[in-house]
PDB file of C-alpha atoms in Angstrom:
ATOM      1  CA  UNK A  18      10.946   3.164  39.926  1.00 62.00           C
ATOM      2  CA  UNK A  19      14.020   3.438  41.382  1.00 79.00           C
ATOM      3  CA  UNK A  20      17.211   4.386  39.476  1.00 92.00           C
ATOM      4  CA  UNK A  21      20.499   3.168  39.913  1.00 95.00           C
ATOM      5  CA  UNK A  22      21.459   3.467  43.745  1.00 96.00           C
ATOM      6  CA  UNK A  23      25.832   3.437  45.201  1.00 97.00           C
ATOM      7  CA  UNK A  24      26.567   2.984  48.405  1.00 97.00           C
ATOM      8  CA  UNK A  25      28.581   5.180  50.061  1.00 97.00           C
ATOM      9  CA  UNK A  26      28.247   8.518  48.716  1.00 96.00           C
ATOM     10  CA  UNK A  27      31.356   9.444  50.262  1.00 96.00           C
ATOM     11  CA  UNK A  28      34.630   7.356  51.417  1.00 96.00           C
ATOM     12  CA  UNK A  29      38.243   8.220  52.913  1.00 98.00           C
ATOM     13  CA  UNK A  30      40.882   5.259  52.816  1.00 97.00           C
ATOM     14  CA  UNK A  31      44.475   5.504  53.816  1.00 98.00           C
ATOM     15  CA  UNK A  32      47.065   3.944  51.366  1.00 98.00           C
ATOM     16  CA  UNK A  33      47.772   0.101  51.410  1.00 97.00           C
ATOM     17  CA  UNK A  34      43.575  -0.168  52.349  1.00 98.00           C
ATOM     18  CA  UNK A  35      40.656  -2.429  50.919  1.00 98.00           C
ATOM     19  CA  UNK A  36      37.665  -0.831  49.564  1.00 98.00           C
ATOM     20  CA  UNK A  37      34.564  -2.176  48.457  1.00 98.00           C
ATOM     21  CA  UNK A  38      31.591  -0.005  46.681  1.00 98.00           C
ATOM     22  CA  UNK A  39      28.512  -1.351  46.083  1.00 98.00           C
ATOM     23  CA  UNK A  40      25.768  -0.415  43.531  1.00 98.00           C
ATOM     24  CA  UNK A  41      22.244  -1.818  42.414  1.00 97.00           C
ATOM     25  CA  UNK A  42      20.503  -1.670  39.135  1.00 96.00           C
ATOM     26  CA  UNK A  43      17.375  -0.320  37.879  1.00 95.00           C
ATOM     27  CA  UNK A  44      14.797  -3.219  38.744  1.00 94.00           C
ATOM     28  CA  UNK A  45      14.387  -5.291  35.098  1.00 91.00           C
ATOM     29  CA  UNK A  46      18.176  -4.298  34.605  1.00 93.00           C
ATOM     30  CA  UNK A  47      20.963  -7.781  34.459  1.00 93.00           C
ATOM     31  CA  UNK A  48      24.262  -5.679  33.369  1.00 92.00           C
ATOM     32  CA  UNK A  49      26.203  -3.481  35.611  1.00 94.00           C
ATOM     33  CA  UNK A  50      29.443  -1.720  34.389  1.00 94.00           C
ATOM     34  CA  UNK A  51      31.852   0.091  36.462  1.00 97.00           C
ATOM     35  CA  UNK A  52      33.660   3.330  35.672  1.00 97.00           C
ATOM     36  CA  UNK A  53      36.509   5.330  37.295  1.00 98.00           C
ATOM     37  CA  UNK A  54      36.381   8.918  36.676  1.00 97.00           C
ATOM     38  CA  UNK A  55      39.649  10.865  37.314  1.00 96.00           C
ATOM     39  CA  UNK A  56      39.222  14.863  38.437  1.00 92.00           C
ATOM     40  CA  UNK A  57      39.196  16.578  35.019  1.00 89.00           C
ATOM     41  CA  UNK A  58      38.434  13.390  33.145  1.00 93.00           C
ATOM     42  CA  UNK A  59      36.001  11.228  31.279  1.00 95.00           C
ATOM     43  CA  UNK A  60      34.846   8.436  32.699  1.00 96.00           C
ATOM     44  CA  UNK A  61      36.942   5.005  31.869  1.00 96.00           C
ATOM     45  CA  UNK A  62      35.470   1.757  31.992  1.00 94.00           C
ATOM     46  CA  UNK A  63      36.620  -0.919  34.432  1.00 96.00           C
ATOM     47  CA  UNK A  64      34.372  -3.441  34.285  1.00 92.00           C
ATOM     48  CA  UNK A  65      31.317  -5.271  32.959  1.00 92.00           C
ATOM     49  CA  UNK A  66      29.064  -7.952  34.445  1.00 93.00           C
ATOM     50  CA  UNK A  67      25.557  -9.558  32.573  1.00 91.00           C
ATOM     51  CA  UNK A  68      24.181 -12.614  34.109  1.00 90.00           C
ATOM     52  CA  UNK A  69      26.786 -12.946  36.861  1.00 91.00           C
ATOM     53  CA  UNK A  70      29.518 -13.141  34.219  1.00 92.00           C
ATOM     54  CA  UNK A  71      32.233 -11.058  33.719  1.00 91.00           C
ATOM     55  CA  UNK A  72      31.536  -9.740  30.007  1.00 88.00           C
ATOM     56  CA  UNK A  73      34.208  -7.285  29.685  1.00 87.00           C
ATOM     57  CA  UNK A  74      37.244  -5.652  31.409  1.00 92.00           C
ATOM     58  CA  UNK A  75      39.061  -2.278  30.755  1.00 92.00           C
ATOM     59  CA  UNK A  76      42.825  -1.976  31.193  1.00 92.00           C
ATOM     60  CA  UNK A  77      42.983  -1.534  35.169  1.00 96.00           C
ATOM     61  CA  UNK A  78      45.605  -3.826  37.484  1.00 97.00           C
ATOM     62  CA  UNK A  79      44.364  -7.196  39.129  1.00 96.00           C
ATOM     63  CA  UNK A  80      44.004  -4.912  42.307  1.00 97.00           C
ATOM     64  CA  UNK A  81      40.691  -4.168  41.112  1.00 98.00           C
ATOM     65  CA  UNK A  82      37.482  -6.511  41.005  1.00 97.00           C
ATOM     66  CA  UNK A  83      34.429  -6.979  41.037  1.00 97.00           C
ATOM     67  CA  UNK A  84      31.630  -9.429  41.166  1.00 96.00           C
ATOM     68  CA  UNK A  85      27.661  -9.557  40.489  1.00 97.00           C
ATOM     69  CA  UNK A  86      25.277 -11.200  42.709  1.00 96.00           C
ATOM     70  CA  UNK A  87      22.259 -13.285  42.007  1.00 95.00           C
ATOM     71  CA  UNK A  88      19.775  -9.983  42.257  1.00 95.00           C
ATOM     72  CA  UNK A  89      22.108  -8.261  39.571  1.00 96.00           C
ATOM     73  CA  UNK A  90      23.559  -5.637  42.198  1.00 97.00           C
ATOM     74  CA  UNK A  91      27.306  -5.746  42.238  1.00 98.00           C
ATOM     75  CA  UNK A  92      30.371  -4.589  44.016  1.00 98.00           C
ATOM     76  CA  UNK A  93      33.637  -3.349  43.232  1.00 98.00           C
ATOM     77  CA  UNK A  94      36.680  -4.472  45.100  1.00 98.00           C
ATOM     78  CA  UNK A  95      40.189  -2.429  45.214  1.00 98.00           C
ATOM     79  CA  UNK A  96      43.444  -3.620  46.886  1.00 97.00           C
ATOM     80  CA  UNK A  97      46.367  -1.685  48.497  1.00 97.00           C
ATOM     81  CA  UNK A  98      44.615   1.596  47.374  1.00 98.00           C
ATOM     82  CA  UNK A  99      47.410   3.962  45.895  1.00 98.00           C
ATOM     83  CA  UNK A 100      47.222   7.800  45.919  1.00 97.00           C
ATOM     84  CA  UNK A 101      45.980   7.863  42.549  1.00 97.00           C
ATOM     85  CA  UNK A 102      42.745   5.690  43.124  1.00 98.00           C
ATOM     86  CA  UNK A 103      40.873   9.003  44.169  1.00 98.00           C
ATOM     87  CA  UNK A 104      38.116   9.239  42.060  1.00 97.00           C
ATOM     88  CA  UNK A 105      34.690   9.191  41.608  1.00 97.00           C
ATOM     89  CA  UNK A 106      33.641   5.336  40.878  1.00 97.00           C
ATOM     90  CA  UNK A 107      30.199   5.310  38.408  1.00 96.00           C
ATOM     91  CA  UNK A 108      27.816   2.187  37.848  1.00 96.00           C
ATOM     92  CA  UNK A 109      25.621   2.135  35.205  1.00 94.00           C
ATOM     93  CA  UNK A 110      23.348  -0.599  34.759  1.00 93.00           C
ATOM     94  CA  UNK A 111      21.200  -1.631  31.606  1.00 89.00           C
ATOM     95  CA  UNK A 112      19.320  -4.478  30.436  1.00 85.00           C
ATOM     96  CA  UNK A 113      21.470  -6.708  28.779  1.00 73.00           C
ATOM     97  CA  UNK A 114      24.798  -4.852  28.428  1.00 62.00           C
ATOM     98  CA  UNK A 115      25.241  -5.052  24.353  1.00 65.00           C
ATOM     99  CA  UNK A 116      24.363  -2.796  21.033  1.00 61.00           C
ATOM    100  CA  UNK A 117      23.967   0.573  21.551  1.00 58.00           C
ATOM    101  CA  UNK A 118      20.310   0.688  21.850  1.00 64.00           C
ATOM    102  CA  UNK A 119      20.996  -0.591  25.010  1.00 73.00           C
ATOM    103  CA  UNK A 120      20.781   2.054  27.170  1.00 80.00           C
ATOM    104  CA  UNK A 121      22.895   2.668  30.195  1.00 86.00           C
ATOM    105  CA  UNK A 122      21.939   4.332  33.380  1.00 90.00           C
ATOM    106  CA  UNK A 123      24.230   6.343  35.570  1.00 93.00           C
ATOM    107  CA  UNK A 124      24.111   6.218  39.247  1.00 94.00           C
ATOM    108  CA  UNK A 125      25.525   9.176  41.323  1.00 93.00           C
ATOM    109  CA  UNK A 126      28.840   7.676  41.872  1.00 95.00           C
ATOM    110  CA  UNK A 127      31.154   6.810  44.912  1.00 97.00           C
ATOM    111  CA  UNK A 128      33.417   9.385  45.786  1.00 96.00           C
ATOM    112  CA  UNK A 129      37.026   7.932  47.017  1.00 98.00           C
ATOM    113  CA  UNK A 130      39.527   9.933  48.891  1.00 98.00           C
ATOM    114  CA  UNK A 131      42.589   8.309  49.316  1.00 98.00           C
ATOM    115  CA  UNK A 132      45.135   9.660  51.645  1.00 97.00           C
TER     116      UNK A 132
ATOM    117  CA  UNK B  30      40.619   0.893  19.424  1.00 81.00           C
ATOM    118  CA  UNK B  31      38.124   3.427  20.237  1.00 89.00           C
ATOM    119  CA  UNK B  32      38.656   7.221  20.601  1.00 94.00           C
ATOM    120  CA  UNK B  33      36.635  10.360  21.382  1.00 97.00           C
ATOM    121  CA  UNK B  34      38.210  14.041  21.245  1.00 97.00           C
ATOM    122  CA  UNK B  35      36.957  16.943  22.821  1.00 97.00           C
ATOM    123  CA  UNK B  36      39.344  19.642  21.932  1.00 95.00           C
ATOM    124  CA  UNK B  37      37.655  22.203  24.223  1.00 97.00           C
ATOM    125  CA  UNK B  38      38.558  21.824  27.869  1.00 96.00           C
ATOM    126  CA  UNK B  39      36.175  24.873  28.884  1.00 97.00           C
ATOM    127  CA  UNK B  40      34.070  27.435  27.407  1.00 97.00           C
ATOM    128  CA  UNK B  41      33.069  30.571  29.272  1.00 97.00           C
ATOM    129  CA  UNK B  42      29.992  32.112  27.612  1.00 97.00           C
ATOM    130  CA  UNK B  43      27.139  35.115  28.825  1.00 97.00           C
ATOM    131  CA  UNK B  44      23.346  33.982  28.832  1.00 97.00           C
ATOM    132  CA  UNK B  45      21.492  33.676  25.865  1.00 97.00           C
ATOM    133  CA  UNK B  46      24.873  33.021  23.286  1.00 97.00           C
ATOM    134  CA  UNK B  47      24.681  30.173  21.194  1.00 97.00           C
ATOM    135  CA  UNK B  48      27.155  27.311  22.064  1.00 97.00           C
ATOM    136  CA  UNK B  49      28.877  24.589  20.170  1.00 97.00           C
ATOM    137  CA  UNK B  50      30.418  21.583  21.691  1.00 98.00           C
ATOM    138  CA  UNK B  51      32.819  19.623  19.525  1.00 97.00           C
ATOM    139  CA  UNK B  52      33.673  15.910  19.313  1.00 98.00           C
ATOM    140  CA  UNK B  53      35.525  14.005  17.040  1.00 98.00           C
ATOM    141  CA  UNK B  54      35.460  10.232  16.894  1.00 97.00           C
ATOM    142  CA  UNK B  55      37.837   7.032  15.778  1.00 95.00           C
ATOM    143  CA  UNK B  56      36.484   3.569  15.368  1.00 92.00           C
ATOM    144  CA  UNK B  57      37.094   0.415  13.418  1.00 90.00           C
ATOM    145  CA  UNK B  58      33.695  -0.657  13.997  1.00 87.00           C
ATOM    146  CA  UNK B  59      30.772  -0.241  11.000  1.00 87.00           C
ATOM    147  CA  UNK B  60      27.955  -0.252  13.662  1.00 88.00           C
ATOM    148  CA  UNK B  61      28.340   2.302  16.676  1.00 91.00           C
ATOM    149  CA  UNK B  62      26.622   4.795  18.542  1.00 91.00           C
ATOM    150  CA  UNK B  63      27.234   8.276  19.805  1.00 93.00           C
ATOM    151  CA  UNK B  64      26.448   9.810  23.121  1.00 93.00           C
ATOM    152  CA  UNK B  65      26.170  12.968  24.836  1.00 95.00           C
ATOM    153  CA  UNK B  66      26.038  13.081  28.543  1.00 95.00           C
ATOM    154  CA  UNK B  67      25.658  16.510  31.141  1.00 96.00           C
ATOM    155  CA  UNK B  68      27.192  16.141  34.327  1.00 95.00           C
ATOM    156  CA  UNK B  69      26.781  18.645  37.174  1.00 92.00           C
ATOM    157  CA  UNK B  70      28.417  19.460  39.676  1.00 87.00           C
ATOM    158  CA  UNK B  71      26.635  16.730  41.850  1.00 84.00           C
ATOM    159  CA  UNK B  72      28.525  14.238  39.364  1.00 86.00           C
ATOM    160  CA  UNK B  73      25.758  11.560  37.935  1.00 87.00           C
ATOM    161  CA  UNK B  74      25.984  11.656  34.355  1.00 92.00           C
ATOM    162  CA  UNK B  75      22.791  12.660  32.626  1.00 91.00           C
ATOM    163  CA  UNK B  76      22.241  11.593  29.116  1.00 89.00           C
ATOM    164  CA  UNK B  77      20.985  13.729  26.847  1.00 91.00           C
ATOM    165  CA  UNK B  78      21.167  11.808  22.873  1.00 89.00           C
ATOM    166  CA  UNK B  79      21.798   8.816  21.496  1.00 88.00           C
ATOM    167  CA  UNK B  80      22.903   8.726  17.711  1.00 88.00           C
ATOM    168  CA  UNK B  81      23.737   5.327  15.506  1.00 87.00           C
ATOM    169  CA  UNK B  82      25.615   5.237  13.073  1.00 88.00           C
ATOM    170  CA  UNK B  83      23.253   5.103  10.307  1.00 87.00           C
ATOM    171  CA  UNK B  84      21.418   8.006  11.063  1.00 83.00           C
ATOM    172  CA  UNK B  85      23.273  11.296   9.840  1.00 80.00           C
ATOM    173  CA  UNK B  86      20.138  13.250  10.534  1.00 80.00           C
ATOM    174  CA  UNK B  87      20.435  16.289  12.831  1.00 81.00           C
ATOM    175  CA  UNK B  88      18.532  16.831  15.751  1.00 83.00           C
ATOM    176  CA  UNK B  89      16.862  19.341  17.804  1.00 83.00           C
ATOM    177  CA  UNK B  90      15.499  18.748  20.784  1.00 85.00           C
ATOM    178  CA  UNK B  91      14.156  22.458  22.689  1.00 91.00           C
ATOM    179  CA  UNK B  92      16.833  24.587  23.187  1.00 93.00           C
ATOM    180  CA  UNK B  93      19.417  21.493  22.082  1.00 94.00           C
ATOM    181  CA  UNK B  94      20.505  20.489  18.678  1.00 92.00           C
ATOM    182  CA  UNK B  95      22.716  17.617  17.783  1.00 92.00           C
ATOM    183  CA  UNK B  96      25.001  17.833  14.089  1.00 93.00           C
ATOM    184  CA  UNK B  97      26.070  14.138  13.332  1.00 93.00           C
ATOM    185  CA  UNK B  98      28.603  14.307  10.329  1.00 93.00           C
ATOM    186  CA  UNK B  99      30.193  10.783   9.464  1.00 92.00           C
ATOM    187  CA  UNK B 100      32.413  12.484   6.742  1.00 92.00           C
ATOM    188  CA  UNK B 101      34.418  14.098   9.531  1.00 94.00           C
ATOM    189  CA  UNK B 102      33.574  11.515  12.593  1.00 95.00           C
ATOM    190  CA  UNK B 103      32.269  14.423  13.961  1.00 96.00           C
ATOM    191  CA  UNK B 104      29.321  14.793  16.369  1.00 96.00           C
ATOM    192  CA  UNK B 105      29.042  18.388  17.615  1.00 96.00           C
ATOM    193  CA  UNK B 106      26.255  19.718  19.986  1.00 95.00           C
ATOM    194  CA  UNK B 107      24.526  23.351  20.425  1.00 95.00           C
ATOM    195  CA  UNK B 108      23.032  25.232  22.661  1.00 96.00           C
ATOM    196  CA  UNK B 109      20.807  27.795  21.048  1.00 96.00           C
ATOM    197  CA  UNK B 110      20.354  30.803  24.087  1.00 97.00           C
ATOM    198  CA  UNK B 111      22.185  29.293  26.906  1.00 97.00           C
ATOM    199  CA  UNK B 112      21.116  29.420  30.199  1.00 97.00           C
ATOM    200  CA  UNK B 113      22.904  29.467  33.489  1.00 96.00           C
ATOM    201  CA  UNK B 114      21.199  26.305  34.281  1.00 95.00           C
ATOM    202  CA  UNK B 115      23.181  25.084  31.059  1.00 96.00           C
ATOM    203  CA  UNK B 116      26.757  25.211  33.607  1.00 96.00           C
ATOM    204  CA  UNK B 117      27.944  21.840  33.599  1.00 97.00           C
ATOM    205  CA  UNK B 118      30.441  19.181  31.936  1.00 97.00           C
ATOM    206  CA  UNK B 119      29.290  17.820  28.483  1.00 98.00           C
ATOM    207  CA  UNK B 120      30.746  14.502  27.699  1.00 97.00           C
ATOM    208  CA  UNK B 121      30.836  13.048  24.213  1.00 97.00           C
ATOM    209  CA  UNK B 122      30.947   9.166  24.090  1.00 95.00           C
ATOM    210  CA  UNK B 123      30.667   6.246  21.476  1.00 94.00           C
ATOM    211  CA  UNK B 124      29.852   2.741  21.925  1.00 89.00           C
ATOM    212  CA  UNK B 125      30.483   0.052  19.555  1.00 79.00           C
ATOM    213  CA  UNK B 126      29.813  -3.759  20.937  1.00 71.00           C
ATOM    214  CA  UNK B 127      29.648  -2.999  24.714  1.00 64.00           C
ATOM    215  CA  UNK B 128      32.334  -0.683  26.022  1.00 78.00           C
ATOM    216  CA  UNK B 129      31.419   3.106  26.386  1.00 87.00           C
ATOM    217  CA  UNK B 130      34.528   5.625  25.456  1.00 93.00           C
ATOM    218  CA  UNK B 131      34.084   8.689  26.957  1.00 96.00           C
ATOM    219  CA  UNK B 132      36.268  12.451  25.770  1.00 97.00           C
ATOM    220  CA  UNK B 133      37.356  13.879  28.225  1.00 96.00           C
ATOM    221  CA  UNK B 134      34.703  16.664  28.912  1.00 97.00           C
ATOM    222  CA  UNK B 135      34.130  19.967  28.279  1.00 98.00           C
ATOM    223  CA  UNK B 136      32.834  22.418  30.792  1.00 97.00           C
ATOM    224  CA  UNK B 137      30.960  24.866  30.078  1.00 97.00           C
ATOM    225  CA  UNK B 138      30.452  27.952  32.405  1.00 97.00           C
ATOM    226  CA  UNK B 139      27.282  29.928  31.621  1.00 97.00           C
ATOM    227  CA  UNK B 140      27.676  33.452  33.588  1.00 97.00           C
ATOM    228  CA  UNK B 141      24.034  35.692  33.734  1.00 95.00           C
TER     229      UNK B 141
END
């Protein structure tokens, strides 16, 4: 089976741009999470989607967000990209996004270059 | 609020040393779960344990062993005769409802 699959790999945006990444789950899988991951840091949680519904939302401005589709995959919108959006942007997907037994599954990230 | 500490930014280390990775933990919550996670230099995050919150037992798994102390909110990892292969950035992470917390990493350089 597939794992968790991003699209790009790799993206360069100039200041003031719109970016959108996408990623799909593991087949079976109905939450997706986002995380930013700053050069040098841990990852930090953006967002969280389970049934099309946004289930939970880390402390990021409304320039970032993101939606889930009917077949679970899900994309992440940013606005006026700053400087300091560079990052690597993880999904991780998992079957129903609660309790810790609930596994979550990294994909290989988006990297975003902002100049 | 949630909050994991990794005091050590990097650890340099020759083959075949024994390693320990620290991480301390905060949370309100009576129910959680602790995480470790490797992530090489191609950057997905491979996870390695899981650990609830009821379970103090320590684990080994090969060359890997986990310490789970929930006198100290500490969770500290080893690496019994590292390897080069071992080079990466160990993150510790806990979970209580939904939202994972990640430290911020440590990297660990393994040098033959």
């Amino acid at each position: 089976d597939a794992g968790v699959t991003q699209s790009p790999t790799h993206l360069i945006k100039t200041r003031g741009q719109h970016v959108t990444l996408r990623c799909s789950p593991i087949s079976g899988h109905k939450s997706v999470s986002w995380y930013q991951q700053v050069l040098g840091q841990g990852p930090q949680f953006i967002f969280q989607y389970y049934e099309k519904e946004e289930r939970g939302r880390g402390n990021f401005p409304d320039r970032f967000s993101a939606r889930q589709f009917p077949n679970y995959s899900s994309e992440l919108n940013v606005n006026a990209l700053l400087l300091g959006d560079s990052a690597l942007y993880l999904c991780a997907s998992s079957q129903v996004g609660t309790g810790g037994n609930d596994e979550q599954y990294f994909g290989p990230g988006t990297r975003l270059t902002v100049t | 609020a949630q909050k994991v500490t990794q005091a050590q930014t990097e650890i340099s280390v020759v083959e075949k040393e024994d390693v320990t990775l620290d991480c301390v933990y905060e949370t309100r919550d009576t129910t959680y779960y602790l995480f470790w996670y490797k992530q090489p230099p191609s950057g997905e995050l491979v996870f390695l344990i899981r650990r609830n919150s009821f379970d103090e037992q320590n684990e080994i798994s090969g060359r890997y062993s986990w310490n789970f102390q929930k006198s100290t909110s500490s969770f500290n990892f080893t690496i019994t005769a590292s390897q080069v292969v071992d080079s990466a950035v160990y993150f510790c992470a806990l979970r209580g409802y939904s939202t994972l917390t990640f430290g911020k990493g440590t990297m660990l350089l393994v040098s033959p």
